[in-house]
Amino acid sequence: MPLDAYRINTEPYYEPQDTEIDIFTAAYSERLPVMLKGPTGCGKTRFVEHMAWRLGKPLITVAAHEDMTAADLAGRYLLEPSGTVWHDGPLTQAARHGGICYLDEIVEARQDTTVVIHPLTDARRILPLEKHNEIVPAHADFQLTISYNPGYQSAVKDLKESTKQRFIAIDFGYPPPSTESTIIARESGADSDLATLLVRIAERSRNLQGHGLDEGASTRMLIHTGRMVRAGLPLAAAVRAGIVLPITDNPDIRAALTDAIAACVP
Amino acid sequence: MRSVSARPSATLQVLFEPEGDARRLHLIMRQRDALRPLFLATWEALSRQFDAAELETWAGAVLELVNVNAGPACLIAYWEASRDAASTREIAPLLGAAQICAEICRHAGAPAATASLNALAIARRSFGAAALSRWWRAMEMLARQAPESVLPAAGRMGQILLPGTIEAFEDFITAGLRSAAGDRNRRLAFFSLQDDLARRMIARDPGGVGFPNVEAEVKAFTTALWGELPLLRGMAGDSMDKPQRRSTISGPIIRLPETYRGVRGDAARGLFRAATAHAQAHLVLGRARFPIGTLKPLQVALVNLIEDARVETLAMRALPGLRRLWAPYHVAEPRGIATAPVLLARLARALFDPAHVDDDGFVAKGRALFAAALPRIEDSAISREIGTLLGNDLGQMRVQFNARTYVVEPVYRDDGLGLWDFDEGAQPPDDVLDLFIDAMRVDAQESADGSNQQAELGNAEAGIGRGRPVAPDDRGTVIARYPEWDRVHGIERPDWTVVREVAAKSGDPHAIEDALDGAGAVRNRVARLVRGLRIGRIVRLKRQHDGHDLDVDAMLDAGIALRSGQEPDPRVFRSSKSVHRDLSALLLIDISQSTCDRLPSGATVLDIERLAVAVLSEAMDQLGDPFGLLAFASDGREDIRMTSIKGFDEAYDRPCRARLAGLSSGLSTRLGTALRHAGNVMATTTSTSRKLLIVLTDGEPSDIDVSDPLDLVEDARRAAVDLRSRGIDAYGVVLGTAGIASAPRIFGRSNTMLVPRVENLPARLSELYFRLARR
């Protein structure tokens, strides 16, 4: 199998927040494209990995960036000693051989780049490769998943209406406190008291979202902080290094956040 | 100031005569029956502390006062001061005091010298020995240069010394002498604290941390704690001779003292945090309002105290670390005289800190009642129950309670006013009112300021009054005349319309700032866009002759060309260049009558326009793009009113936001003339290569003297076309659905942005600007 390297063999840990597993399963069974929305570090990528494992399909991940061209997705001719050779891009590979193609932070790519996914995400399910003079019909297992962060994306970098409207959307938020502390305890090895405290600390920073912070502390951030504590750092130092300092450069907000976090600690 | 110190203390020795002065003084006193007992008492007290030689010099000092005719009152004051200072066992400061006192007496008379000696007791509370001698020298300078002012200044020493440092006092004296510039009456006004500058100098606390310094931090702190944005206001009008005011809650607003007197640096920051966290806890966890009913002031104070304890208990359950924030302010000790304020402070501490030991029966009962009510802690009714009970107890103990002088302890707590519902019908007892009188007074003062402003606004508003017969002069200054297009006859009527400049009214800039706070998400998005633009946008260039990177696609094409025997394109590099913006923008805001329509959210169209303009202005200000804000409305062709909120050369500051907040709706929309005028303003005052004119309007052009609105649409279209030919890009942002048909006609389809849902305007307007700014 050409995509064996992309298969996930062990179960990635994922704690369901809501019905997202059912939604994704249903969407996959109909081969409908899925859009995952949510703040950074809330588990979007982990969810896709988990779903790929659960469905037993290979997962090809592409991190979108501003310089990404359509050729980077679809493929291009490369020069070899014997002449030019066509190389499939990640999207073409997934479409040709059957797998889940995950475009992370899709809005980072320019709008004209993302248009190449259009024929794949409607009833046609084909990928025209103009340079290669080929039309790749999507494999039966192929499915496209994209993620984007509505808070992070800027007004000038929004998805086109025509792109948006092709997707089934799943909205991710931070998990409810009990779930989140379970996740932190499981992922960082912190005891449940520490995990609960970290969630309470995160709530302080999330309160500041829109009032000085772009986004509150993510679950990922809490896990990292928990790991710092497990590695022997005192809690205050770990919180400062793991949450306060990365999240903002504004001295007022730093001071306020530090004090508010201190108010959580018994 | 230092020049005064020219008199070295060594000259005091000149007075010293062996076996002379003490004896002479005793002889004099023997003849003065009224003074003798006091003198002898003083002499005895001093002789316990000082040896004979020192007493001799002291006697010499008293003699000097006698010699300058200081009078009995002054002598008595000096003796009292001497007794007070005797415990320090330092004779030199006493001698210096007499010396300078004699000097003051020579220049300003005996009453001034006496008053200075009486003021010494107050000065001694604030200053050590070194600072005291500087205080005396400053007083002496005052006596020499402004003899008439010594008496009033000495009488108000308590207030004058409030800033608490000797430097502040010296500055106060020099500033008074300088500002009066020799004018006796002005000096008197200054030193009797009638003068505004004098009061401000006292109120100024050089080392103090004021509310404005900490506002941003405290706001963020409280938001982080409780997840709700607090509405914070500084509290003006703290009078110096009263006890430190507490914070107060009125409705959703938390008012904090401008400064906490005597608290400095980090301690002040901590106190502001503690006070805000406490007040916001009331708002988030409490929100109870008790009817005042027939409660006595002591009961009111106790209900407040129990409610404070209840709310803090709840708060500390959620956020246990708050205990560390509040604990340092609970300092009441379980000893001393059990007056009501002391008992209340002790009860507050006992309820706050269960580990604190206080054996008082009253405190113990309060504790027991509160502990018994803990299962019902969520219910604010317990505060009233327990408070009323304890109030009765304390009343029966017959302890003194003066509602007028009572202040809530500890200092971080609020005055409790926000908890009470004053039923209009019921007359609360007079002394309950006393309890709140100070708090009310501040509110009244503030609203008095506001109403003055209102009155001024009213006057200005008279100029915009609709349909009011006003003299032409009142309608603002005529600044320009413009032609208008006659659609029917196809000609331009010269000098048809008259543009008048109307002075902008000032509103409350807080309104804008609160609205901005409320629009956090939009504001953050815009702030991110600003960050993206500010560093200069970097554009990637493909297929370049040189660059830092190979362009893979171009290289492949070149490789293919080489192999197929064609001439390859040598441009196989990628490079980047940064693009600098060079643009200015003018926002033309429609404030016609229709903008006072209410939206489903309750806000008016103008409110949303204001917010949108504020968000965008903030962004443009940060970007450093020159921009202007101009509002327009019209009342016939003779009266097109332009209000300049911000000129291109003005800074976007608080007065500017106040003018934005002061906009009010009224009259009609003669868009064409407004466009022509805005074009003129841009053409004459900006020099950037790109000029953007963004028009915010909520409907079709119309005016009272034009029956067919199409005429004005056509005129506006011609004005927009004319702008384009002058190199100004005009964009129409149309709110609501009324102008959907005409706007594309005026501005062209690509230069029109329709915002059918007006609430989206703040986001959409900034979006438009950034899209345009990137081009």
PDB file of N, CA, C and O in Angstrom, chain A residues 67 76-80 83-84 151-152 154-156 200 204 207-208 210-211 213-214 252-253 255-256 259-260 262-266, chain B residues 216-217 220-221 223-227 229 273 318-322 324 517 520 524-525 528-529 531 540 553 556 559-560 563 767:
ATOM      1  N   ASP A  67       3.028  30.909   1.813  1.00  0.00           N
ATOM      2  CA  ASP A  67       3.716  30.726   0.541  1.00  0.00           C
ATOM      3  C   ASP A  67       3.284  29.465  -0.184  1.00  0.00           C
ATOM      4  O   ASP A  67       3.864  29.109  -1.207  1.00  0.00           O
ATOM      5  N   ARG A  76       3.829  18.400  -8.799  1.00  0.00           N
ATOM      6  CA  ARG A  76       4.510  19.111  -9.880  1.00  0.00           C
ATOM      7  C   ARG A  76       5.509  18.186 -10.544  1.00  0.00           C
ATOM      8  O   ARG A  76       5.850  17.111 -10.037  1.00  0.00           O
ATOM      9  N   TYR A  77       5.959  18.609 -11.697  1.00  0.00           N
ATOM     10  CA  TYR A  77       7.058  17.899 -12.359  1.00  0.00           C
ATOM     11  C   TYR A  77       8.359  18.277 -11.693  1.00  0.00           C
ATOM     12  O   TYR A  77       8.606  19.441 -11.407  1.00  0.00           O
ATOM     13  N   LEU A  78       9.192  17.278 -11.426  1.00  0.00           N
ATOM     14  CA  LEU A  78      10.527  17.565 -10.924  1.00  0.00           C
ATOM     15  C   LEU A  78      11.527  17.050 -11.956  1.00  0.00           C
ATOM     16  O   LEU A  78      11.231  16.153 -12.744  1.00  0.00           O
ATOM     17  N   LEU A  79      12.714  17.624 -11.943  1.00  0.00           N
ATOM     18  CA  LEU A  79      13.741  17.207 -12.886  1.00  0.00           C
ATOM     19  C   LEU A  79      14.543  16.059 -12.305  1.00  0.00           C
ATOM     20  O   LEU A  79      14.983  16.125 -11.157  1.00  0.00           O
ATOM     21  N   GLU A  80      14.719  15.013 -13.107  1.00  0.00           N
ATOM     22  CA  GLU A  80      15.603  13.931 -12.706  1.00  0.00           C
ATOM     23  C   GLU A  80      16.547  13.699 -13.853  1.00  0.00           C
ATOM     24  O   GLU A  80      16.298  14.185 -14.963  1.00  0.00           O
ATOM     25  N   GLY A  83      14.981  12.934 -17.060  1.00  0.00           N
ATOM     26  CA  GLY A  83      13.985  13.857 -17.622  1.00  0.00           C
ATOM     27  C   GLY A  83      13.071  14.357 -16.527  1.00  0.00           C
ATOM     28  O   GLY A  83      13.395  14.273 -15.348  1.00  0.00           O
ATOM     29  N   THR A  84      11.939  14.881 -16.928  1.00  0.00           N
ATOM     30  CA  THR A  84      11.013  15.377 -15.914  1.00  0.00           C
ATOM     31  C   THR A  84      10.124  14.250 -15.428  1.00  0.00           C
ATOM     32  O   THR A  84       9.691  13.404 -16.199  1.00  0.00           O
ATOM     33  N   GLY A 151     -10.843  32.609  15.905  1.00  0.00           N
ATOM     34  CA  GLY A 151     -10.324  33.752  16.643  1.00  0.00           C
ATOM     35  C   GLY A 151      -9.029  34.233  16.042  1.00  0.00           C
ATOM     36  O   GLY A 151      -8.772  35.424  15.930  1.00  0.00           O
ATOM     37  N   TYR A 152      -8.216  33.288  15.632  1.00  0.00           N
ATOM     38  CA  TYR A 152      -6.873  33.611  15.186  1.00  0.00           C
ATOM     39  C   TYR A 152      -6.864  34.202  13.787  1.00  0.00           C
ATOM     40  O   TYR A 152      -6.093  35.088  13.465  1.00  0.00           O
ATOM     41  N   SER A 154      -7.549  36.329  10.592  1.00  0.00           N
ATOM     42  CA  SER A 154      -7.800  37.759  10.521  1.00  0.00           C
ATOM     43  C   SER A 154      -8.879  38.042   9.490  1.00  0.00           C
ATOM     44  O   SER A 154      -9.228  37.205   8.673  1.00  0.00           O
ATOM     45  N   ALA A 155      -9.385  39.267   9.561  1.00  0.00           N
ATOM     46  CA  ALA A 155     -10.521  39.601   8.709  1.00  0.00           C
ATOM     47  C   ALA A 155     -10.181  39.490   7.230  1.00  0.00           C
ATOM     48  O   ALA A 155     -11.029  39.129   6.422  1.00  0.00           O
ATOM     49  N   VAL A 156      -8.943  39.816   6.880  1.00  0.00           N
ATOM     50  CA  VAL A 156      -8.603  39.753   5.457  1.00  0.00           C
ATOM     51  C   VAL A 156      -8.295  38.330   5.027  1.00  0.00           C
ATOM     52  O   VAL A 156      -8.192  38.044   3.851  1.00  0.00           O
ATOM     53  N   ARG A 200      -8.605  25.477  36.741  1.00  0.00           N
ATOM     54  CA  ARG A 200      -9.105  26.707  37.350  1.00  0.00           C
ATOM     55  C   ARG A 200      -8.229  27.895  36.937  1.00  0.00           C
ATOM     56  O   ARG A 200      -8.702  28.995  36.697  1.00  0.00           O
ATOM     57  N   ARG A 204      -9.090  31.514  34.542  1.00  0.00           N
ATOM     58  CA  ARG A 204      -8.734  32.919  34.764  1.00  0.00           C
ATOM     59  C   ARG A 204      -8.245  33.543  33.454  1.00  0.00           C
ATOM     60  O   ARG A 204      -8.646  34.629  33.091  1.00  0.00           O
ATOM     61  N   ASN A 207     -10.960  34.048  30.940  1.00  0.00           N
ATOM     62  CA  ASN A 207     -11.797  35.212  31.238  1.00  0.00           C
ATOM     63  C   ASN A 207     -11.257  36.472  30.565  1.00  0.00           C
ATOM     64  O   ASN A 207     -11.988  37.412  30.311  1.00  0.00           O
ATOM     65  N   LEU A 208      -9.963  36.492  30.344  1.00  0.00           N
ATOM     66  CA  LEU A 208      -9.341  37.689  29.773  1.00  0.00           C
ATOM     67  C   LEU A 208      -9.381  37.694  28.254  1.00  0.00           C
ATOM     68  O   LEU A 208      -8.919  38.633  27.617  1.00  0.00           O
ATOM     69  N   GLY A 210     -10.269  38.465  24.797  1.00  0.00           N
ATOM     70  CA  GLY A 210     -11.003  39.623  24.282  1.00  0.00           C
ATOM     71  C   GLY A 210     -10.810  40.851  25.141  1.00  0.00           C
ATOM     72  O   GLY A 210     -11.204  41.937  24.769  1.00  0.00           O
ATOM     73  N   HIS A 211     -10.216  40.702  26.313  1.00  0.00           N
ATOM     74  CA  HIS A 211      -9.982  41.854  27.171  1.00  0.00           C
ATOM     75  C   HIS A 211      -8.505  41.948  27.497  1.00  0.00           C
ATOM     76  O   HIS A 211      -8.123  42.168  28.636  1.00  0.00           O
ATOM     77  N   LEU A 213      -6.209  39.498  26.181  1.00  0.00           N
ATOM     78  CA  LEU A 213      -5.589  38.306  25.602  1.00  0.00           C
ATOM     79  C   LEU A 213      -6.353  37.936  24.334  1.00  0.00           C
ATOM     80  O   LEU A 213      -7.570  38.086  24.266  1.00  0.00           O
ATOM     81  N   ASP A 214      -5.604  37.463  23.321  1.00  0.00           N
ATOM     82  CA  ASP A 214      -6.278  37.010  22.112  1.00  0.00           C
ATOM     83  C   ASP A 214      -7.004  35.701  22.380  1.00  0.00           C
ATOM     84  O   ASP A 214      -8.120  35.484  21.943  1.00  0.00           O
ATOM     85  N   ASP A 252       0.956  44.898  31.995  1.00  0.00           N
ATOM     86  CA  ASP A 252      -0.245  45.026  32.827  1.00  0.00           C
ATOM     87  C   ASP A 252      -0.992  43.704  32.891  1.00  0.00           C
ATOM     88  O   ASP A 252      -1.418  43.255  33.954  1.00  0.00           O
ATOM     89  N   ILE A 253      -1.161  43.087  31.707  1.00  0.00           N
ATOM     90  CA  ILE A 253      -1.914  41.838  31.644  1.00  0.00           C
ATOM     91  C   ILE A 253      -1.145  40.739  32.370  1.00  0.00           C
ATOM     92  O   ILE A 253      -1.723  39.917  33.075  1.00  0.00           O
ATOM     93  N   ALA A 255       0.871  41.109  34.916  1.00  0.00           N
ATOM     94  CA  ALA A 255       0.721  41.300  36.365  1.00  0.00           C
ATOM     95  C   ALA A 255      -0.673  40.869  36.809  1.00  0.00           C
ATOM     96  O   ALA A 255      -0.827  40.161  37.807  1.00  0.00           O
ATOM     97  N   ALA A 256      -1.680  41.286  36.040  1.00  0.00           N
ATOM     98  CA  ALA A 256      -3.050  40.955  36.412  1.00  0.00           C
ATOM     99  C   ALA A 256      -3.258  39.446  36.407  1.00  0.00           C
ATOM    100  O   ALA A 256      -3.850  38.869  37.320  1.00  0.00           O
ATOM    101  N   ASP A 259      -1.549  37.701  39.341  1.00  0.00           N
ATOM    102  CA  ASP A 259      -2.291  37.859  40.592  1.00  0.00           C
ATOM    103  C   ASP A 259      -3.570  37.038  40.591  1.00  0.00           C
ATOM    104  O   ASP A 259      -3.951  36.463  41.612  1.00  0.00           O
ATOM    105  N   ALA A 260      -4.242  37.010  39.448  1.00  0.00           N
ATOM    106  CA  ALA A 260      -5.486  36.244  39.390  1.00  0.00           C
ATOM    107  C   ALA A 260      -5.192  34.759  39.556  1.00  0.00           C
ATOM    108  O   ALA A 260      -5.952  34.023  40.189  1.00  0.00           O
ATOM    109  N   ALA A 262      -2.700  33.591  41.262  1.00  0.00           N
ATOM    110  CA  ALA A 262      -2.377  33.406  42.678  1.00  0.00           C
ATOM    111  C   ALA A 262      -3.652  33.235  43.503  1.00  0.00           C
ATOM    112  O   ALA A 262      -3.663  32.532  44.507  1.00  0.00           O
ATOM    113  N   ALA A 263      -4.720  33.883  43.044  1.00  0.00           N
ATOM    114  CA  ALA A 263      -5.985  33.776  43.776  1.00  0.00           C
ATOM    115  C   ALA A 263      -6.602  32.385  43.671  1.00  0.00           C
ATOM    116  O   ALA A 263      -7.486  32.038  44.451  1.00  0.00           O
ATOM    117  N   CYS A 264      -6.158  31.588  42.697  1.00  0.00           N
ATOM    118  CA  CYS A 264      -6.696  30.221  42.562  1.00  0.00           C
ATOM    119  C   CYS A 264      -5.992  29.250  43.485  1.00  0.00           C
ATOM    120  O   CYS A 264      -6.503  28.176  43.768  1.00  0.00           O
ATOM    121  N   VAL A 265      -4.779  29.601  43.857  1.00  0.00           N
ATOM    122  CA  VAL A 265      -3.943  28.645  44.582  1.00  0.00           C
ATOM    123  C   VAL A 265      -4.266  28.738  46.059  1.00  0.00           C
ATOM    124  O   VAL A 265      -4.188  29.819  46.630  1.00  0.00           O
ATOM    125  N   PRO A 266      -4.646  27.648  46.693  1.00  0.00           N
ATOM    126  CA  PRO A 266      -5.006  27.736  48.111  1.00  0.00           C
ATOM    127  C   PRO A 266      -3.781  28.058  48.985  1.00  0.00           C
ATOM    128  O   PRO A 266      -2.672  27.783  48.597  1.00  0.00           O
TER     129      PRO A 266
ATOM    130  N   ALA B 216      -5.854  49.900  34.174  1.00  0.00           N
ATOM    131  CA  ALA B 216      -5.803  48.826  33.181  1.00  0.00           C
ATOM    132  C   ALA B 216      -5.509  47.491  33.849  1.00  0.00           C
ATOM    133  O   ALA B 216      -6.159  46.478  33.577  1.00  0.00           O
ATOM    134  N   GLU B 217      -4.528  47.531  34.770  1.00  0.00           N
ATOM    135  CA  GLU B 217      -4.112  46.293  35.405  1.00  0.00           C
ATOM    136  C   GLU B 217      -5.223  45.729  36.296  1.00  0.00           C
ATOM    137  O   GLU B 217      -5.520  44.535  36.270  1.00  0.00           O
ATOM    138  N   ALA B 220      -8.029  44.218  34.237  1.00  0.00           N
ATOM    139  CA  ALA B 220      -7.695  42.896  33.708  1.00  0.00           C
ATOM    140  C   ALA B 220      -7.716  41.863  34.825  1.00  0.00           C
ATOM    141  O   ALA B 220      -8.210  40.742  34.640  1.00  0.00           O
ATOM    142  N   PHE B 221      -7.200  42.249  35.988  1.00  0.00           N
ATOM    143  CA  PHE B 221      -7.153  41.327  37.123  1.00  0.00           C
ATOM    144  C   PHE B 221      -8.563  40.877  37.501  1.00  0.00           C
ATOM    145  O   PHE B 221      -8.835  39.683  37.657  1.00  0.00           O
ATOM    146  N   THR B 223     -11.305  41.050  35.724  1.00  0.00           N
ATOM    147  CA  THR B 223     -11.917  40.272  34.642  1.00  0.00           C
ATOM    148  C   THR B 223     -11.442  38.832  34.699  1.00  0.00           C
ATOM    149  O   THR B 223     -12.225  37.892  34.558  1.00  0.00           O
ATOM    150  N   ALA B 224     -10.137  38.659  34.919  1.00  0.00           N
ATOM    151  CA  ALA B 224      -9.597  37.305  34.983  1.00  0.00           C
ATOM    152  C   ALA B 224     -10.223  36.540  36.144  1.00  0.00           C
ATOM    153  O   ALA B 224     -10.521  35.358  36.027  1.00  0.00           O
ATOM    154  N   LEU B 225     -10.439  37.227  37.257  1.00  0.00           N
ATOM    155  CA  LEU B 225     -10.994  36.544  38.420  1.00  0.00           C
ATOM    156  C   LEU B 225     -12.421  36.089  38.184  1.00  0.00           C
ATOM    157  O   LEU B 225     -12.766  34.935  38.394  1.00  0.00           O
ATOM    158  N   TRP B 226     -13.256  37.023  37.747  1.00  0.00           N
ATOM    159  CA  TRP B 226     -14.686  36.745  37.761  1.00  0.00           C
ATOM    160  C   TRP B 226     -15.283  36.553  36.381  1.00  0.00           C
ATOM    161  O   TRP B 226     -16.469  36.251  36.261  1.00  0.00           O
ATOM    162  N   GLY B 227     -14.495  36.785  35.356  1.00  0.00           N
ATOM    163  CA  GLY B 227     -15.018  36.540  34.013  1.00  0.00           C
ATOM    164  C   GLY B 227     -15.998  37.587  33.545  1.00  0.00           C
ATOM    165  O   GLY B 227     -16.643  37.414  32.521  1.00  0.00           O
ATOM    166  N   LEU B 229     -16.339  41.817  32.839  1.00  0.00           N
ATOM    167  CA  LEU B 229     -15.593  43.052  32.760  1.00  0.00           C
ATOM    168  C   LEU B 229     -16.164  44.047  33.767  1.00  0.00           C
ATOM    169  O   LEU B 229     -17.337  44.379  33.708  1.00  0.00           O
ATOM    170  N   ARG B 273      -6.304  46.351  43.934  1.00  0.00           N
ATOM    171  CA  ARG B 273      -6.730  45.010  43.504  1.00  0.00           C
ATOM    172  C   ARG B 273      -7.699  44.416  44.516  1.00  0.00           C
ATOM    173  O   ARG B 273      -8.732  43.863  44.155  1.00  0.00           O
ATOM    174  N   ALA B 318     -14.417  29.639  45.856  1.00  0.00           N
ATOM    175  CA  ALA B 318     -14.092  29.462  44.449  1.00  0.00           C
ATOM    176  C   ALA B 318     -12.609  29.715  44.207  1.00  0.00           C
ATOM    177  O   ALA B 318     -11.959  28.992  43.456  1.00  0.00           O
ATOM    178  N   LEU B 319     -12.064  30.745  44.843  1.00  0.00           N
ATOM    179  CA  LEU B 319     -10.681  31.147  44.594  1.00  0.00           C
ATOM    180  C   LEU B 319      -9.979  31.317  45.938  1.00  0.00           C
ATOM    181  O   LEU B 319      -9.903  32.416  46.484  1.00  0.00           O
ATOM    182  N   PRO B 320      -9.467  30.207  46.475  1.00  0.00           N
ATOM    183  CA  PRO B 320      -8.936  30.264  47.844  1.00  0.00           C
ATOM    184  C   PRO B 320      -7.801  31.265  48.012  1.00  0.00           C
ATOM    185  O   PRO B 320      -7.587  31.775  49.115  1.00  0.00           O
ATOM    186  N   GLY B 321      -7.067  31.561  46.936  1.00  0.00           N
ATOM    187  CA  GLY B 321      -5.926  32.473  47.065  1.00  0.00           C
ATOM    188  C   GLY B 321      -6.332  33.897  47.399  1.00  0.00           C
ATOM    189  O   GLY B 321      -5.489  34.711  47.770  1.00  0.00           O
ATOM    190  N   LEU B 322      -7.622  34.208  47.264  1.00  0.00           N
ATOM    191  CA  LEU B 322      -8.063  35.567  47.587  1.00  0.00           C
ATOM    192  C   LEU B 322      -7.811  35.887  49.054  1.00  0.00           C
ATOM    193  O   LEU B 322      -7.670  37.041  49.429  1.00  0.00           O
ATOM    194  N   ARG B 324      -5.201  35.445  50.698  1.00  0.00           N
ATOM    195  CA  ARG B 324      -3.903  36.126  50.817  1.00  0.00           C
ATOM    196  C   ARG B 324      -3.992  37.580  50.380  1.00  0.00           C
ATOM    197  O   ARG B 324      -3.240  38.426  50.833  1.00  0.00           O
ATOM    198  N   ASP B 517     -14.631  48.559  25.302  1.00  0.00           N
ATOM    199  CA  ASP B 517     -14.372  47.394  26.158  1.00  0.00           C
ATOM    200  C   ASP B 517     -15.357  46.288  25.847  1.00  0.00           C
ATOM    201  O   ASP B 517     -15.019  45.111  25.832  1.00  0.00           O
ATOM    202  N   GLY B 520     -14.779  43.700  22.770  1.00  0.00           N
ATOM    203  CA  GLY B 520     -13.431  43.146  22.869  1.00  0.00           C
ATOM    204  C   GLY B 520     -13.014  42.301  21.687  1.00  0.00           C
ATOM    205  O   GLY B 520     -11.899  42.419  21.190  1.00  0.00           O
ATOM    206  N   ASN B 524      -9.949  43.122  19.262  1.00  0.00           N
ATOM    207  CA  ASN B 524      -8.766  42.270  19.190  1.00  0.00           C
ATOM    208  C   ASN B 524      -8.425  41.901  17.763  1.00  0.00           C
ATOM    209  O   ASN B 524      -7.264  41.861  17.381  1.00  0.00           O
ATOM    210  N   ARG B 525      -9.461  41.602  17.015  1.00  0.00           N
ATOM    211  CA  ARG B 525      -9.241  41.261  15.617  1.00  0.00           C
ATOM    212  C   ARG B 525      -8.572  42.412  14.903  1.00  0.00           C
ATOM    213  O   ARG B 525      -7.603  42.234  14.176  1.00  0.00           O
ATOM    214  N   ARG B 528      -5.018  42.844  15.836  1.00  0.00           N
ATOM    215  CA  ARG B 528      -4.145  41.900  15.145  1.00  0.00           C
ATOM    216  C   ARG B 528      -3.838  42.377  13.740  1.00  0.00           C
ATOM    217  O   ARG B 528      -2.711  42.258  13.254  1.00  0.00           O
ATOM    218  N   LEU B 529      -4.860  42.913  13.092  1.00  0.00           N
ATOM    219  CA  LEU B 529      -4.652  43.438  11.745  1.00  0.00           C
ATOM    220  C   LEU B 529      -3.637  44.582  11.783  1.00  0.00           C
ATOM    221  O   LEU B 529      -2.782  44.692  10.910  1.00  0.00           O
ATOM    222  N   ARG B 531      -1.245  44.981  13.935  1.00  0.00           N
ATOM    223  CA  ARG B 531       0.102  44.423  14.096  1.00  0.00           C
ATOM    224  C   ARG B 531       0.634  43.910  12.780  1.00  0.00           C
ATOM    225  O   ARG B 531       1.795  44.082  12.456  1.00  0.00           O
ATOM    226  N   ARG B 540       5.762  38.719  -1.575  1.00  0.00           N
ATOM    227  CA  ARG B 540       6.674  37.791  -2.250  1.00  0.00           C
ATOM    228  C   ARG B 540       6.614  38.045  -3.742  1.00  0.00           C
ATOM    229  O   ARG B 540       5.534  38.188  -4.313  1.00  0.00           O
ATOM    230  N   ASP B 553       9.076  26.519  -9.453  1.00  0.00           N
ATOM    231  CA  ASP B 553       8.319  26.389 -10.700  1.00  0.00           C
ATOM    232  C   ASP B 553       9.057  27.033 -11.866  1.00  0.00           C
ATOM    233  O   ASP B 553       9.147  26.452 -12.953  1.00  0.00           O
ATOM    234  N   LEU B 556      11.997  24.871 -12.866  1.00  0.00           N
ATOM    235  CA  LEU B 556      11.601  23.699 -13.652  1.00  0.00           C
ATOM    236  C   LEU B 556      11.309  24.100 -15.097  1.00  0.00           C
ATOM    237  O   LEU B 556      11.756  23.441 -16.035  1.00  0.00           O
ATOM    238  N   GLY B 559      14.509  24.582 -16.746  1.00  0.00           N
ATOM    239  CA  GLY B 559      15.168  23.300 -17.015  1.00  0.00           C
ATOM    240  C   GLY B 559      14.547  22.622 -18.228  1.00  0.00           C
ATOM    241  O   GLY B 559      15.253  22.097 -19.108  1.00  0.00           O
ATOM    242  N   ILE B 560      13.226  22.643 -18.277  1.00  0.00           N
ATOM    243  CA  ILE B 560      12.534  22.022 -19.402  1.00  0.00           C
ATOM    244  C   ILE B 560      12.893  22.739 -20.700  1.00  0.00           C
ATOM    245  O   ILE B 560      13.186  22.110 -21.727  1.00  0.00           O
ATOM    246  N   ARG B 563      16.398  21.717 -21.872  1.00  0.00           N
ATOM    247  CA  ARG B 563      16.469  20.382 -22.461  1.00  0.00           C
ATOM    248  C   ARG B 563      15.756  20.311 -23.788  1.00  0.00           C
ATOM    249  O   ARG B 563      16.113  19.516 -24.636  1.00  0.00           O
ATOM    250  N   GLU B 767     -12.636  46.100   8.646  1.00  0.00           N
ATOM    251  CA  GLU B 767     -12.291  45.150   7.587  1.00  0.00           C
ATOM    252  C   GLU B 767     -12.090  45.887   6.266  1.00  0.00           C
ATOM    253  O   GLU B 767     -11.105  45.674   5.562  1.00  0.00           O
TER     254      GLU B 767
END
